[in-house]
Amino acid sequence: VRRLFASIPWRNFTNNNLANFEGYYASVLYAFLSSLNARIIPEDITNYGQADITAILGDHIYVIEIKVVDGDNVKENLALKQIRECN
């Protein structure tokens, strides 16, 4: 995933706030997972809450929650915390 984000041209997200929005990263992940022929459920709503992306690839299910934080707040993994609280 890091390689995928690193390959996005610098000009695609400079001089705008696009990189500050979760939807940007969700869109990139959606495109990437689609290329793997994964079954993707964006904005997956359940009785426990909502995941940004649920991807089913083979025998595995991936629940993905995306959070955009500034450099000062990366110590706490808010996305993982949210998934654990809803489980």
PDB file of C-alpha atoms in Angstrom:
ATOM      1  CA  VAL A   1       0.000   0.000   0.000  1.00  0.00           C
ATOM      2  CA  ARG A   2       2.850   2.395   0.764  1.00  0.00           C
ATOM      3  CA  ARG A   3       4.318   1.770  -2.666  1.00  0.00           C
ATOM      4  CA  LEU A   4       0.933   2.497  -4.232  1.00  0.00           C
ATOM      5  CA  PHE A   5       0.583   5.827  -2.420  1.00  0.00           C
ATOM      6  CA  ALA A   6       4.211   6.695  -3.134  1.00  0.00           C
ATOM      7  CA  SER A   7       3.592   6.191  -6.843  1.00  0.00           C
ATOM      8  CA  ILE A   8       0.860   8.842  -6.965  1.00  0.00           C
ATOM      9  CA  PRO A   9       2.334  11.841  -8.801  1.00  0.00           C
ATOM     10  CA  TRP A  10       3.222  14.724  -6.525  1.00  0.00           C
ATOM     11  CA  ARG A  11       1.253  17.171  -8.668  1.00  0.00           C
ATOM     12  CA  ASN A  12      -1.950  15.220  -8.114  1.00  0.00           C
ATOM     13  CA  PHE A  13      -2.218  16.468  -4.561  1.00  0.00           C
ATOM     14  CA  THR A  14      -0.161  19.655  -4.320  1.00  0.00           C
ATOM     15  CA  ASN A  15      -1.739  23.077  -4.045  1.00  0.00           C
ATOM     16  CA  ASN A  16      -4.995  21.585  -2.778  1.00  0.00           C
ATOM     17  CA  ASN A  17      -6.313  19.895   0.343  1.00  0.00           C
ATOM     18  CA  LEU A  18      -7.162  16.586  -1.335  1.00  0.00           C
ATOM     19  CA  ALA A  19      -4.665  14.620   0.771  1.00  0.00           C
ATOM     20  CA  ASN A  20      -6.465  15.805   3.928  1.00  0.00           C
ATOM     21  CA  PHE A  21      -9.623  13.871   3.117  1.00  0.00           C
ATOM     22  CA  GLU A  22     -10.282  10.208   3.860  1.00  0.00           C
ATOM     23  CA  GLY A  23     -12.184   9.868   0.585  1.00  0.00           C
ATOM     24  CA  TYR A  24      -8.976  10.411  -1.366  1.00  0.00           C
ATOM     25  CA  TYR A  25      -7.291   7.437   0.278  1.00  0.00           C
ATOM     26  CA  ALA A  26     -10.463   5.351   0.123  1.00  0.00           C
ATOM     27  CA  SER A  27     -10.648   5.971  -3.625  1.00  0.00           C
ATOM     28  CA  VAL A  28      -7.045   4.926  -4.161  1.00  0.00           C
ATOM     29  CA  LEU A  29      -7.508   1.774  -2.073  1.00  0.00           C
ATOM     30  CA  TYR A  30     -10.746   1.008  -3.885  1.00  0.00           C
ATOM     31  CA  ALA A  31      -8.958   1.201  -7.251  1.00  0.00           C
ATOM     32  CA  PHE A  32      -6.069  -0.919  -5.994  1.00  0.00           C
ATOM     33  CA  LEU A  33      -8.281  -3.612  -4.484  1.00  0.00           C
ATOM     34  CA  SER A  34     -10.454  -3.629  -7.599  1.00  0.00           C
ATOM     35  CA  SER A  35      -7.384  -4.412  -9.656  1.00  0.00           C
ATOM     36  CA  LEU A  36      -6.928  -7.532  -7.502  1.00  0.00           C
ATOM     37  CA  ASN A  37     -10.485  -8.678  -8.295  1.00  0.00           C
ATOM     38  CA  ALA A  38     -11.496  -8.294  -4.667  1.00  0.00           C
ATOM     39  CA  ARG A  39     -15.160  -7.967  -3.780  1.00  0.00           C
ATOM     40  CA  ILE A  40     -15.353  -4.483  -2.303  1.00  0.00           C
ATOM     41  CA  ILE A  41     -18.057  -2.952  -0.142  1.00  0.00           C
ATOM     42  CA  PRO A  42     -17.390   0.792   0.235  1.00  0.00           C
ATOM     43  CA  GLU A  43     -18.984   2.548   3.219  1.00  0.00           C
ATOM     44  CA  ASP A  44     -20.056  -0.854   4.564  1.00  0.00           C
ATOM     45  CA  ILE A  45     -22.887  -0.276   7.050  1.00  0.00           C
ATOM     46  CA  THR A  46     -23.678  -2.939   9.653  1.00  0.00           C
ATOM     47  CA  ASN A  47     -25.552  -3.039  12.936  1.00  0.00           C
ATOM     48  CA  TYR A  48     -22.187  -2.393  14.675  1.00  0.00           C
ATOM     49  CA  GLY A  49     -21.280   0.699  12.683  1.00  0.00           C
ATOM     50  CA  GLN A  50     -19.712   1.579   9.359  1.00  0.00           C
ATOM     51  CA  ALA A  51     -16.367   0.630   7.795  1.00  0.00           C
ATOM     52  CA  ASP A  52     -14.794   2.743   5.090  1.00  0.00           C
ATOM     53  CA  ILE A  53     -14.042  -0.350   3.001  1.00  0.00           C
ATOM     54  CA  THR A  54     -14.661  -4.053   3.444  1.00  0.00           C
ATOM     55  CA  ALA A  55     -12.719  -6.151   0.949  1.00  0.00           C
ATOM     56  CA  ILE A  56     -13.169  -9.859   0.371  1.00  0.00           C
ATOM     57  CA  LEU A  57     -10.211 -11.437  -1.359  1.00  0.00           C
ATOM     58  CA  GLY A  58     -10.136 -15.210  -1.574  1.00  0.00           C
ATOM     59  CA  ASP A  59     -10.810 -16.638   1.876  1.00  0.00           C
ATOM     60  CA  HIS A  60      -9.897 -13.398   3.658  1.00  0.00           C
ATOM     61  CA  ILE A  61     -12.013 -10.440   4.731  1.00  0.00           C
ATOM     62  CA  TYR A  62     -10.313  -7.088   5.313  1.00  0.00           C
ATOM     63  CA  VAL A  63     -12.076  -4.337   7.253  1.00  0.00           C
ATOM     64  CA  ILE A  64     -10.445  -1.012   6.459  1.00  0.00           C
ATOM     65  CA  GLU A  65     -11.002   2.185   8.420  1.00  0.00           C
ATOM     66  CA  ILE A  66      -9.187   5.265   7.174  1.00  0.00           C
ATOM     67  CA  LYS A  67      -8.199   8.211   9.352  1.00  0.00           C
ATOM     68  CA  VAL A  68      -6.242  11.273   8.272  1.00  0.00           C
ATOM     69  CA  VAL A  69      -4.212  12.736  11.138  1.00  0.00           C
ATOM     70  CA  ASP A  70      -1.453  15.268  11.339  1.00  0.00           C
ATOM     71  CA  GLY A  71       2.057  14.278  12.369  1.00  0.00           C
ATOM     72  CA  ASP A  72       1.495  15.133  16.027  1.00  0.00           C
ATOM     73  CA  ASN A  73      -1.336  12.631  16.465  1.00  0.00           C
ATOM     74  CA  VAL A  74       0.098   9.476  14.892  1.00  0.00           C
ATOM     75  CA  LYS A  75       0.992   7.845  18.228  1.00  0.00           C
ATOM     76  CA  GLU A  76      -2.569   6.626  18.705  1.00  0.00           C
ATOM     77  CA  ASN A  77      -4.043   4.442  15.958  1.00  0.00           C
ATOM     78  CA  LEU A  78      -7.565   5.895  15.843  1.00  0.00           C
ATOM     79  CA  ALA A  79      -8.695   3.693  12.963  1.00  0.00           C
ATOM     80  CA  LEU A  80      -7.738   0.471  14.746  1.00  0.00           C
ATOM     81  CA  LYS A  81      -9.294   1.756  17.963  1.00  0.00           C
ATOM     82  CA  GLN A  82     -12.564   2.427  16.125  1.00  0.00           C
ATOM     83  CA  ILE A  83     -12.606  -1.067  14.587  1.00  0.00           C
ATOM     84  CA  ARG A  84     -11.951  -2.702  17.974  1.00  0.00           C
ATOM     85  CA  GLU A  85     -14.669  -0.672  19.682  1.00  0.00           C
ATOM     86  CA  CYS A  86     -17.233  -1.781  17.090  1.00  0.00           C
ATOM     87  CA  ASN A  87     -16.276  -5.426  17.289  1.00  0.00           C
TER      88      ASN A  87
END
